[in-house]
mmCIF file of C-alpha atoms in Angstrom:
data_model
loop_
_atom_site.group_PDB
_atom_site.id
_atom_site.type_symbol
_atom_site.label_atom_id
_atom_site.label_comp_id
_atom_site.label_asym_id
_atom_site.label_seq_id
_atom_site.Cartn_x
_atom_site.Cartn_y
_atom_site.Cartn_z
ATOM 1 C CA UNK A 1 28.613 -50.420 44.173
ATOM 2 C CA UNK A 2 31.381 -51.847 46.344
ATOM 3 C CA UNK A 3 31.837 -55.612 45.989
ATOM 4 C CA UNK A 4 32.659 -58.097 48.718
ATOM 5 C CA UNK A 5 36.320 -58.395 49.572
ATOM 6 C CA UNK A 6 38.126 -61.408 48.035
ATOM 7 C CA UNK A 7 38.554 -62.824 51.546
ATOM 8 C CA UNK A 8 34.801 -62.800 52.224
ATOM 9 C CA UNK A 9 33.575 -63.789 48.770
ATOM 10 C CA UNK A 10 33.524 -67.549 49.459
ATOM 11 C CA UNK A 11 32.478 -67.296 53.101
ATOM 12 C CA UNK A 12 29.047 -68.816 53.921
ATOM 13 C CA UNK A 13 26.503 -66.062 54.569
ATOM 14 C CA UNK A 14 24.728 -67.923 57.387
ATOM 15 C CA UNK A 15 25.954 -70.176 60.161
ATOM 16 C CA UNK A 16 25.394 -73.759 59.015
ATOM 17 C CA UNK A 17 24.984 -72.909 55.330
ATOM 18 C CA UNK A 18 27.135 -74.861 52.851
ATOM 19 C CA UNK A 19 30.311 -73.158 51.646
ATOM 20 C CA UNK A 20 29.935 -71.496 48.241
ATOM 21 C CA UNK A 21 31.313 -73.499 45.345
ATOM 22 C CA UNK A 22 34.669 -72.308 44.042
ATOM 23 C CA UNK A 23 34.292 -74.346 40.844
ATOM 24 C CA UNK A 24 30.921 -74.407 39.128
ATOM 25 C CA UNK A 25 29.597 -77.831 38.076
ATOM 26 C CA UNK A 26 30.657 -78.734 34.529
ATOM 27 C CA UNK A 27 27.223 -79.359 33.041
ATOM 28 C CA UNK A 28 25.981 -79.509 29.483
ATOM 29 C CA UNK A 29 23.198 -76.898 29.211
ATOM 30 C CA UNK A 30 22.281 -76.583 25.543
ATOM 31 C CA UNK A 31 18.629 -75.958 26.264
ATOM 32 C CA UNK A 32 16.692 -74.794 29.320
ATOM 33 C CA UNK A 33 13.313 -76.397 28.702
ATOM 34 C CA UNK A 34 10.371 -74.576 30.293
ATOM 35 C CA UNK A 35 7.376 -76.494 31.605
ATOM 36 C CA UNK A 36 4.175 -75.142 33.209
ATOM 37 C CA UNK A 37 4.086 -77.185 36.437
ATOM 38 C CA UNK A 38 0.442 -76.422 37.262
ATOM 39 C CA UNK A 39 -0.682 -78.701 34.406
ATOM 40 C CA UNK A 40 -1.044 -82.331 35.473
ATOM 41 C CA UNK A 41 -0.754 -83.613 31.882
ATOM 42 C CA UNK A 42 2.666 -81.931 31.641
ATOM 43 C CA UNK A 43 3.851 -83.345 34.962
ATOM 44 C CA UNK A 44 2.841 -86.820 33.807
ATOM 45 C CA UNK A 45 5.380 -86.603 30.947
ATOM 46 C CA UNK A 46 8.338 -85.362 33.002
ATOM 47 C CA UNK A 47 10.083 -88.754 33.153
ATOM 48 C CA UNK A 48 10.030 -89.064 29.369
ATOM 49 C CA UNK A 49 10.969 -85.417 28.833
ATOM 50 C CA UNK A 50 13.918 -85.483 31.236
ATOM 51 C CA UNK A 51 15.836 -87.835 28.969
ATOM 52 C CA UNK A 52 15.556 -85.402 26.064
ATOM 53 C CA UNK A 53 16.772 -82.165 27.666
ATOM 54 C CA UNK A 54 19.828 -80.887 29.506
ATOM 55 C CA UNK A 55 17.908 -78.601 31.879
ATOM 56 C CA UNK A 56 14.297 -78.948 32.964
ATOM 57 C CA UNK A 57 12.813 -75.738 34.370
ATOM 58 C CA UNK A 58 9.539 -75.413 36.267
ATOM 59 C CA UNK A 59 8.181 -71.974 35.429
ATOM 60 C CA UNK A 60 6.323 -70.060 38.137
ATOM 61 C CA UNK A 61 6.451 -66.585 36.602
ATOM 62 C CA UNK A 62 5.220 -65.205 33.249
ATOM 63 C CA UNK A 63 2.761 -67.443 31.334
ATOM 64 C CA UNK A 64 1.350 -68.799 34.616
ATOM 65 C CA UNK A 65 -2.114 -67.306 35.310
ATOM 66 C CA UNK A 66 -2.387 -65.354 38.578
ATOM 67 C CA UNK A 67 -4.960 -67.777 39.978
ATOM 68 C CA UNK A 68 -2.635 -70.744 39.235
ATOM 69 C CA UNK A 69 0.489 -69.482 41.019
ATOM 70 C CA UNK A 70 0.029 -71.624 44.131
ATOM 71 C CA UNK A 71 -0.836 -74.647 42.003
ATOM 72 C CA UNK A 72 2.301 -74.102 39.884
ATOM 73 C CA UNK A 73 4.446 -73.878 43.020
ATOM 74 C CA UNK A 74 3.023 -77.158 44.303
ATOM 75 C CA UNK A 75 3.561 -78.728 40.884
ATOM 76 C CA UNK A 76 7.216 -77.622 40.815
ATOM 77 C CA UNK A 77 7.745 -79.279 44.196
ATOM 78 C CA UNK A 78 6.019 -82.464 42.985
ATOM 79 C CA UNK A 79 8.264 -82.628 39.885
ATOM 80 C CA UNK A 80 11.414 -82.497 41.978
ATOM 81 C CA UNK A 81 10.060 -84.886 44.602
ATOM 82 C CA UNK A 82 8.471 -87.526 42.370
ATOM 83 C CA UNK A 83 10.976 -87.847 39.520
ATOM 84 C CA UNK A 84 14.519 -89.116 39.123
ATOM 85 C CA UNK A 85 16.047 -86.781 36.553
ATOM 86 C CA UNK A 86 19.479 -88.390 36.269
ATOM 87 C CA UNK A 87 21.986 -86.091 34.559
ATOM 88 C CA UNK A 88 19.273 -83.549 33.739
ATOM 89 C CA UNK A 89 19.512 -80.453 35.926
ATOM 90 C CA UNK A 90 16.381 -79.185 37.682
ATOM 91 C CA UNK A 91 15.735 -75.431 37.824
ATOM 92 C CA UNK A 92 12.812 -73.309 39.005
ATOM 93 C CA UNK A 93 12.009 -69.813 37.745
ATOM 94 C CA UNK A 94 10.550 -67.897 40.664
ATOM 95 C CA UNK A 95 8.357 -64.838 40.477
ATOM 96 C CA UNK A 96 9.958 -61.392 40.402
ATOM 97 C CA UNK A 97 11.368 -60.044 43.656
ATOM 98 C CA UNK A 98 8.737 -57.282 43.811
ATOM 99 C CA UNK A 99 5.765 -59.583 43.085
ATOM 100 C CA UNK A 100 3.170 -60.772 45.631
ATOM 101 C CA UNK A 101 4.213 -64.407 45.022
ATOM 102 C CA UNK A 102 7.973 -64.127 45.481
ATOM 103 C CA UNK A 103 8.181 -64.738 49.211
ATOM 104 C CA UNK A 104 6.014 -67.881 49.097
ATOM 105 C CA UNK A 105 8.086 -69.177 46.193
ATOM 106 C CA UNK A 106 11.282 -68.962 48.230
ATOM 107 C CA UNK A 107 9.796 -70.203 51.500
ATOM 108 C CA UNK A 108 8.164 -73.256 49.903
ATOM 109 C CA UNK A 109 10.387 -74.213 46.969
ATOM 110 C CA UNK A 110 13.766 -74.126 48.722
ATOM 111 C CA UNK A 111 12.875 -76.064 51.918
ATOM 112 C CA UNK A 112 10.822 -78.702 50.106
ATOM 113 C CA UNK A 113 13.148 -79.306 47.164
ATOM 114 C CA UNK A 114 16.419 -78.869 49.040
ATOM 115 C CA UNK A 115 19.331 -80.671 47.425
ATOM 116 C CA UNK A 116 17.254 -81.751 44.419
ATOM 117 C CA UNK A 117 17.105 -78.131 43.220
ATOM 118 C CA UNK A 118 20.130 -77.078 41.171
ATOM 119 C CA UNK A 119 19.367 -73.492 40.151
ATOM 120 C CA UNK A 120 16.883 -70.726 40.890
ATOM 121 C CA UNK A 121 16.234 -68.502 37.884
ATOM 122 C CA UNK A 122 15.434 -64.966 39.016
ATOM 123 C CA UNK A 123 13.611 -62.597 36.643
ATOM 124 C CA UNK A 124 13.958 -58.842 36.166
ATOM 125 C CA UNK A 125 17.254 -58.495 38.023
ATOM 126 C CA UNK A 126 18.038 -54.783 38.204
ATOM 127 C CA UNK A 127 21.450 -54.765 39.863
ATOM 128 C CA UNK A 128 23.872 -56.611 42.152
ATOM 129 C CA UNK A 129 21.739 -55.737 45.182
ATOM 130 C CA UNK A 130 19.046 -58.143 43.949
ATOM 131 C CA UNK A 131 21.615 -60.950 43.790
ATOM 132 C CA UNK A 132 22.999 -60.032 47.231
ATOM 133 C CA UNK A 133 19.470 -60.276 48.684
ATOM 134 C CA UNK A 134 18.855 -63.694 47.119
ATOM 135 C CA UNK A 135 22.329 -64.866 48.157
ATOM 136 C CA UNK A 136 21.678 -64.043 51.818
ATOM 137 C CA UNK A 137 18.113 -65.355 51.771
ATOM 138 C CA UNK A 138 19.232 -68.671 50.269
ATOM 139 C CA UNK A 139 22.045 -69.054 52.801
ATOM 140 C CA UNK A 140 19.571 -68.633 55.668
ATOM 141 C CA UNK A 141 17.177 -71.186 54.159
ATOM 142 C CA UNK A 142 19.987 -73.651 53.438
ATOM 143 C CA UNK A 143 21.207 -73.393 57.014
ATOM 144 C CA UNK A 144 17.728 -73.718 58.514
ATOM 145 C CA UNK A 145 16.808 -76.768 56.422
ATOM 146 C CA UNK A 146 20.225 -78.513 56.428
ATOM 147 C CA UNK A 147 20.668 -78.243 52.665
ATOM 148 C CA UNK A 148 24.102 -79.587 51.795
ATOM 149 C CA UNK A 149 24.595 -78.262 48.261
ATOM 150 C CA UNK A 150 24.532 -74.498 47.633
ATOM 151 C CA UNK A 151 21.731 -73.566 45.240
ATOM 152 C CA UNK A 152 22.962 -71.556 42.270
ATOM 153 C CA UNK A 153 21.410 -68.396 40.838
ATOM 154 C CA UNK A 154 20.617 -67.549 37.234
ATOM 155 C CA UNK A 155 19.606 -63.970 36.402
ATOM 156 C CA UNK A 156 17.426 -62.837 33.517
ATOM 157 C CA UNK A 157 18.578 -59.631 31.830
ATOM 158 C CA UNK A 158 15.306 -57.921 30.957
ATOM 159 C CA UNK A 159 15.473 -54.303 32.109
ATOM 160 C CA UNK A 160 17.438 -51.328 30.823
ATOM 161 C CA UNK A 161 18.999 -50.864 34.250
ATOM 162 C CA UNK A 162 20.013 -54.524 34.368
ATOM 163 C CA UNK A 163 21.819 -54.141 31.041
ATOM 164 C CA UNK A 164 23.609 -51.040 32.346
ATOM 165 C CA UNK A 165 24.833 -53.044 35.363
ATOM 166 C CA UNK A 166 25.285 -56.468 33.791
ATOM 167 C CA UNK A 167 28.988 -56.680 34.680
ATOM 168 C CA UNK A 168 28.222 -56.065 38.368
ATOM 169 C CA UNK A 169 25.366 -58.585 38.306
ATOM 170 C CA UNK A 170 27.625 -61.266 36.828
ATOM 171 C CA UNK A 171 30.194 -60.748 39.612
ATOM 172 C CA UNK A 172 27.741 -60.320 42.490
ATOM 173 C CA UNK A 173 27.919 -63.788 44.072
ATOM 174 C CA UNK A 174 29.696 -67.145 43.824
ATOM 175 C CA UNK A 175 26.188 -68.599 43.375
ATOM 176 C CA UNK A 176 25.930 -67.063 39.910
ATOM 177 C CA UNK A 177 25.518 -69.812 37.306
ATOM 178 C CA UNK A 178 24.711 -67.580 34.355
ATOM 179 C CA UNK A 179 22.537 -64.910 32.770
ATOM 180 C CA UNK A 180 19.850 -65.185 30.083
ATOM 181 C CA UNK A 181 18.683 -62.493 27.688
ATOM 182 C CA UNK A 182 14.986 -61.700 28.232
ATOM 183 C CA UNK A 183 14.059 -59.786 25.064
ATOM 184 C CA UNK A 184 10.327 -59.238 25.614
ATOM 185 C CA UNK A 185 10.476 -57.508 28.995
ATOM 186 C CA UNK A 186 13.667 -55.738 27.956
ATOM 187 C CA UNK A 187 11.901 -54.334 24.898
ATOM 188 C CA UNK A 188 9.155 -52.938 27.135
ATOM 189 C CA UNK A 189 11.657 -51.539 29.626
ATOM 190 C CA UNK A 190 13.547 -49.744 26.843
ATOM 191 C CA UNK A 191 10.432 -48.490 25.113
ATOM 192 C CA UNK A 192 11.267 -50.472 21.964
ATOM 193 C CA UNK A 193 8.497 -50.509 19.381
ATOM 194 C CA UNK A 194 8.072 -54.237 18.860
ATOM 195 C CA UNK A 195 5.746 -56.920 20.190
ATOM 196 C CA UNK A 196 8.002 -59.799 19.084
ATOM 197 C CA UNK A 197 9.643 -62.127 21.606
ATOM 198 C CA UNK A 198 13.232 -62.292 20.398
ATOM 199 C CA UNK A 199 14.412 -62.487 16.828
ATOM 200 C CA UNK A 200 14.714 -59.744 14.249
ATOM 201 C CA UNK A 201 12.274 -57.143 12.971
ATOM 202 C CA UNK A 202 11.725 -56.288 9.290
ATOM 203 C CA UNK A 203 11.875 -52.548 10.000
ATOM 204 C CA UNK A 204 15.284 -52.757 11.719
ATOM 205 C CA UNK A 205 17.425 -52.696 8.597
ATOM 206 C CA UNK A 206 20.036 -50.843 6.576
ATOM 207 C CA UNK A 207 19.850 -49.750 2.925
ATOM 208 C CA UNK A 208 22.673 -49.741 0.411
ATOM 209 C CA UNK A 209 23.650 -46.377 -1.052
ATOM 210 C CA UNK A 210 21.513 -44.969 -3.896
ATOM 211 C CA UNK A 211 22.297 -46.607 -7.197
ATOM 212 C CA UNK A 212 21.275 -44.206 -9.989
ATOM 213 C CA UNK A 213 17.632 -44.680 -9.179
ATOM 214 C CA UNK A 214 17.803 -48.466 -9.307
ATOM 215 C CA UNK A 215 16.643 -50.831 -6.578
ATOM 216 C CA UNK A 216 18.634 -50.575 -3.356
ATOM 217 C CA UNK A 217 19.766 -53.647 -1.482
ATOM 218 C CA UNK A 218 18.255 -53.973 1.983
ATOM 219 C CA UNK A 219 19.427 -56.124 4.889
ATOM 220 C CA UNK A 220 17.498 -56.825 8.092
ATOM 221 C CA UNK A 221 19.602 -56.327 11.232
ATOM 222 C CA UNK A 222 19.598 -57.990 14.669
ATOM 223 C CA UNK A 223 17.911 -55.896 17.371
ATOM 224 C CA UNK A 224 19.671 -57.853 20.124
ATOM 225 C CA UNK A 225 23.263 -57.968 18.901
ATOM 226 C CA UNK A 226 24.608 -55.209 21.169
ATOM 227 C CA UNK A 227 22.890 -56.505 24.298
ATOM 228 C CA UNK A 228 23.816 -60.121 23.673
ATOM 229 C CA UNK A 229 27.466 -59.246 23.016
ATOM 230 C CA UNK A 230 27.682 -57.153 26.182
ATOM 231 C CA UNK A 231 26.034 -59.913 28.231
ATOM 232 C CA UNK A 232 28.373 -62.583 26.837
ATOM 233 C CA UNK A 233 31.436 -60.494 27.701
ATOM 234 C CA UNK A 234 30.155 -59.853 31.236
ATOM 235 C CA UNK A 235 29.392 -63.537 31.825
ATOM 236 C CA UNK A 236 32.564 -65.021 30.396
ATOM 237 C CA UNK A 237 34.725 -62.432 32.167
ATOM 238 C CA UNK A 238 33.055 -63.516 35.432
ATOM 239 C CA UNK A 239 33.481 -67.226 34.670
ATOM 240 C CA UNK A 240 29.748 -67.905 34.303
ATOM 241 C CA UNK A 241 27.563 -68.868 31.325
ATOM 242 C CA UNK A 242 25.551 -66.758 28.896
ATOM 243 C CA UNK A 243 22.256 -67.943 27.389
ATOM 244 C CA UNK A 244 19.899 -66.705 24.723
ATOM 245 C CA UNK A 245 16.406 -66.600 26.186
ATOM 246 C CA UNK A 246 13.061 -67.231 24.484
ATOM 247 C CA UNK A 247 12.203 -67.242 20.806
ATOM 248 C CA UNK A 248 8.473 -66.715 20.806
ATOM 249 C CA UNK A 249 7.446 -67.579 17.238
ATOM 250 C CA UNK A 250 6.997 -71.329 17.617
ATOM 251 C CA UNK A 251 5.710 -71.569 14.018
ATOM 252 C CA UNK A 252 9.000 -70.252 12.563
ATOM 253 C CA UNK A 253 11.664 -72.878 13.298
ATOM 254 C CA UNK A 254 14.088 -71.486 10.697
ATOM 255 C CA UNK A 255 14.194 -68.057 12.340
ATOM 256 C CA UNK A 256 14.517 -69.706 15.743
ATOM 257 C CA UNK A 257 17.446 -71.772 14.494
ATOM 258 C CA UNK A 258 19.181 -68.695 13.075
ATOM 259 C CA UNK A 259 18.765 -66.721 16.301
ATOM 260 C CA UNK A 260 20.163 -69.650 18.294
ATOM 261 C CA UNK A 261 23.073 -69.956 15.831
ATOM 262 C CA UNK A 262 23.939 -66.292 16.275
ATOM 263 C CA UNK A 263 23.963 -66.751 20.051
ATOM 264 C CA UNK A 264 26.051 -69.940 19.815
ATOM 265 C CA UNK A 265 28.667 -68.323 17.599
ATOM 266 C CA UNK A 266 28.900 -65.328 19.933
ATOM 267 C CA UNK A 267 29.645 -67.535 22.969
ATOM 268 C CA UNK A 268 26.319 -68.567 24.499
ATOM 269 C CA UNK A 269 26.098 -72.021 26.077
ATOM 270 C CA UNK A 270 22.427 -72.585 25.302
ATOM 271 C CA UNK A 271 18.958 -71.095 24.868
ATOM 272 C CA UNK A 272 15.448 -71.521 26.218
ATOM 273 C CA UNK A 273 13.091 -74.017 24.613
ATOM 274 C CA UNK A 274 9.478 -72.985 25.139
ATOM 275 C CA UNK A 275 7.955 -75.782 23.059
ATOM 276 C CA UNK A 276 9.043 -79.390 22.491
ATOM 277 C CA UNK A 277 9.776 -78.549 18.843
ATOM 278 C CA UNK A 278 12.558 -76.180 19.959
ATOM 279 C CA UNK A 279 14.428 -78.867 21.938
ATOM 280 C CA UNK A 280 15.934 -80.462 18.823
ATOM 281 C CA UNK A 281 16.789 -77.045 17.386
ATOM 282 C CA UNK A 282 18.735 -76.081 20.508
ATOM 283 C CA UNK A 283 20.394 -79.488 20.738
ATOM 284 C CA UNK A 284 21.621 -79.305 17.138
ATOM 285 C CA UNK A 285 22.723 -75.672 17.267
ATOM 286 C CA UNK A 286 24.569 -75.798 20.607
ATOM 287 C CA UNK A 287 26.380 -79.050 19.780
ATOM 288 C CA UNK A 288 29.512 -78.366 17.699
ATOM 289 C CA UNK A 289 29.272 -79.268 14.032
ATOM 290 C CA UNK A 290 31.137 -82.529 13.297
ATOM 291 C CA UNK A 291 33.133 -80.830 10.534
ATOM 292 C CA UNK A 292 34.241 -78.117 12.984
ATOM 293 C CA UNK A 293 35.228 -80.795 15.495
ATOM 294 C CA UNK A 294 37.262 -82.652 12.867
ATOM 295 C CA UNK A 295 39.085 -79.444 11.955
ATOM 296 C CA UNK A 296 39.685 -78.639 15.623
ATOM 297 C CA UNK A 297 41.215 -82.105 16.081
ATOM 298 C CA UNK A 298 43.551 -81.484 13.144
ATOM 299 C CA UNK A 299 44.713 -78.189 14.680
ATOM 300 C CA UNK A 300 45.366 -79.751 18.077
ATOM 301 C CA UNK A 301 47.169 -82.728 16.523
ATOM 302 C CA UNK A 302 49.368 -80.359 14.505
ATOM 303 C CA UNK A 303 50.202 -78.351 17.647
ATOM 304 C CA UNK A 304 49.962 -80.745 20.623
ATOM 305 C CA UNK A 305 51.388 -78.236 23.108
ATOM 306 C CA UNK A 306 49.625 -75.200 21.658
ATOM 307 C CA UNK A 307 52.831 -73.328 20.878
ATOM 308 C CA UNK A 308 54.573 -72.269 17.704
ATOM 309 C CA UNK A 309 53.052 -72.177 14.239
ATOM 310 C CA UNK A 310 51.626 -74.835 11.927
ATOM 311 C CA UNK A 311 50.250 -74.637 8.394
ATOM 312 C CA UNK A 312 47.041 -76.509 7.525
ATOM 313 C CA UNK A 313 45.523 -76.230 4.050
ATOM 314 C CA UNK A 314 47.522 -73.073 3.437
ATOM 315 C CA UNK A 315 46.251 -71.374 6.599
ATOM 316 C CA UNK A 316 48.430 -70.405 9.521
ATOM 317 C CA UNK A 317 47.560 -71.930 12.886
ATOM 318 C CA UNK A 318 49.062 -70.566 16.094
ATOM 319 C CA UNK A 319 48.413 -70.307 19.818
ATOM 320 C CA UNK A 320 45.171 -68.361 19.298
ATOM 321 C CA UNK A 321 43.657 -70.872 16.865
ATOM 322 C CA UNK A 322 44.780 -73.709 19.164
ATOM 323 C CA UNK A 323 42.712 -72.096 21.959
ATOM 324 C CA UNK A 324 39.731 -71.777 19.634
ATOM 325 C CA UNK A 325 40.040 -75.443 18.695
ATOM 326 C CA UNK A 326 40.317 -76.427 22.356
ATOM 327 C CA UNK A 327 37.024 -74.615 23.089
ATOM 328 C CA UNK A 328 35.227 -76.602 20.403
ATOM 329 C CA UNK A 329 36.744 -79.921 21.476
ATOM 330 C CA UNK A 330 35.971 -79.409 25.172
ATOM 331 C CA UNK A 331 32.311 -78.796 24.329
ATOM 332 C CA UNK A 332 32.217 -81.706 21.870
ATOM 333 C CA UNK A 333 33.515 -84.064 24.556
ATOM 334 C CA UNK A 334 30.791 -82.890 26.940
ATOM 335 C CA UNK A 335 28.159 -83.484 24.260
ATOM 336 C CA UNK A 336 29.604 -86.910 23.368
ATOM 337 C CA UNK A 337 29.605 -87.976 27.020
ATOM 338 C CA UNK A 338 25.842 -87.370 27.184
ATOM 339 C CA UNK A 339 24.690 -88.280 23.652
ATOM 340 C CA UNK A 340 26.058 -91.480 22.031
ATOM 341 C CA UNK A 341 24.646 -90.298 18.685
ATOM 342 C CA UNK A 342 26.854 -87.213 18.756
ATOM 343 C CA UNK A 343 29.847 -89.237 19.981
ATOM 344 C CA UNK A 344 29.466 -91.356 16.858
ATOM 345 C CA UNK A 345 29.322 -88.271 14.633
ATOM 346 C CA UNK A 346 32.446 -86.912 16.268
ATOM 347 C CA UNK A 347 34.176 -90.328 15.991
ATOM 348 C CA UNK A 348 35.338 -90.090 19.598
#
C-alpha cells in the first residue's frame, strides 16, 4: 500500500487541526493499567491509583458487558474530567472499528476529553488503512472542537493479517505511539489451539534427542516469541514503542513476571496490568536492574565519547556496548525522575 509522501506526512489532515508531532513525548510507560470505567467503586479510587501507574487506561472494549458500553463511555469521560492525573498519562481503549459502539466512542470521547486525552488504543487493527481512517477522523474532531494537542494512536496486534502488515501499521501515521501484542484474539485469528491469554503452553515444547531409552529432557517454548520479535522490530524501526499486552493468569505472578521479563529483554517498553497485583510486577521488570545500571555507568565512564575500545573485567567494550549501556542509562534516568525509590537504588 502506498504511503504518504514525506512532504505530506506531517501536514494536518483537517483545516484547524493541530500539526502532527514530529517528536513523540518522552514518557515512562512501564505499565498500561486497565480499569473498567463503568464501575463507580473503581472510579472512586482513580486518584489513589494514578500515583502508582505510568499509564491509566479506561477500557471500553473486551471485558465490558454489551449492556454497559454506554455507561463505560460515560465513566471514561468522568475519569478524565474529574481527576488530576499529574504525570500519569490517560488513555482510552475504544471498541473495534467494525463494532456497533465504535462511532459513539469517537464522537463522545474525543470532544468531551479533548486535551486531557493522551492516547486512543485501537483494537484489532488489520492494516494501515485502519490507522489512516482514525488519523483523518481524529483530525476532523480536533479541528471541530479546537483541540490543541494531537491525540496519539496505539494499535493492538491481534489478527493474523495485522501481523503480516505490522511494519506498514507502525509507519502509517505520525500519531502512532506504539503497538501492543494481543495474544488472545490473535490466537483465535490464527486458529491456535489454546485458551490461555498470553504466556506459554505446556504442549509447545521441544524434546532432547533419544538417550538409549533413558528419560529425555523437555523444554517448554514461548508461543509468542516470533510475533513479539517481529512487532518489536517494526516498532523500533518506525521510532515508536512496543508493548507486551495482557497476561491473563492473575493467580500466577511468577509466570507473569517471566513473560514480562522476556518482553523487556527483547525491547518492549512496558506491558498491560489487568489487576493491581500486576502493577508492581511491571514496575520492577521494566525498570532497569540496579546492577545493570551500575555496569552501564562503568562502560560509559570508561568510554566517555563512545569510541575506541576499553577492557572491563577482562571483557572488551566498544562502540556497540557503549550504545547498549546508553539505552539502559537513558531508561534508568527516566525511571529515577519519576520514582525517588529507584533513584536511590541507582545512586543518581
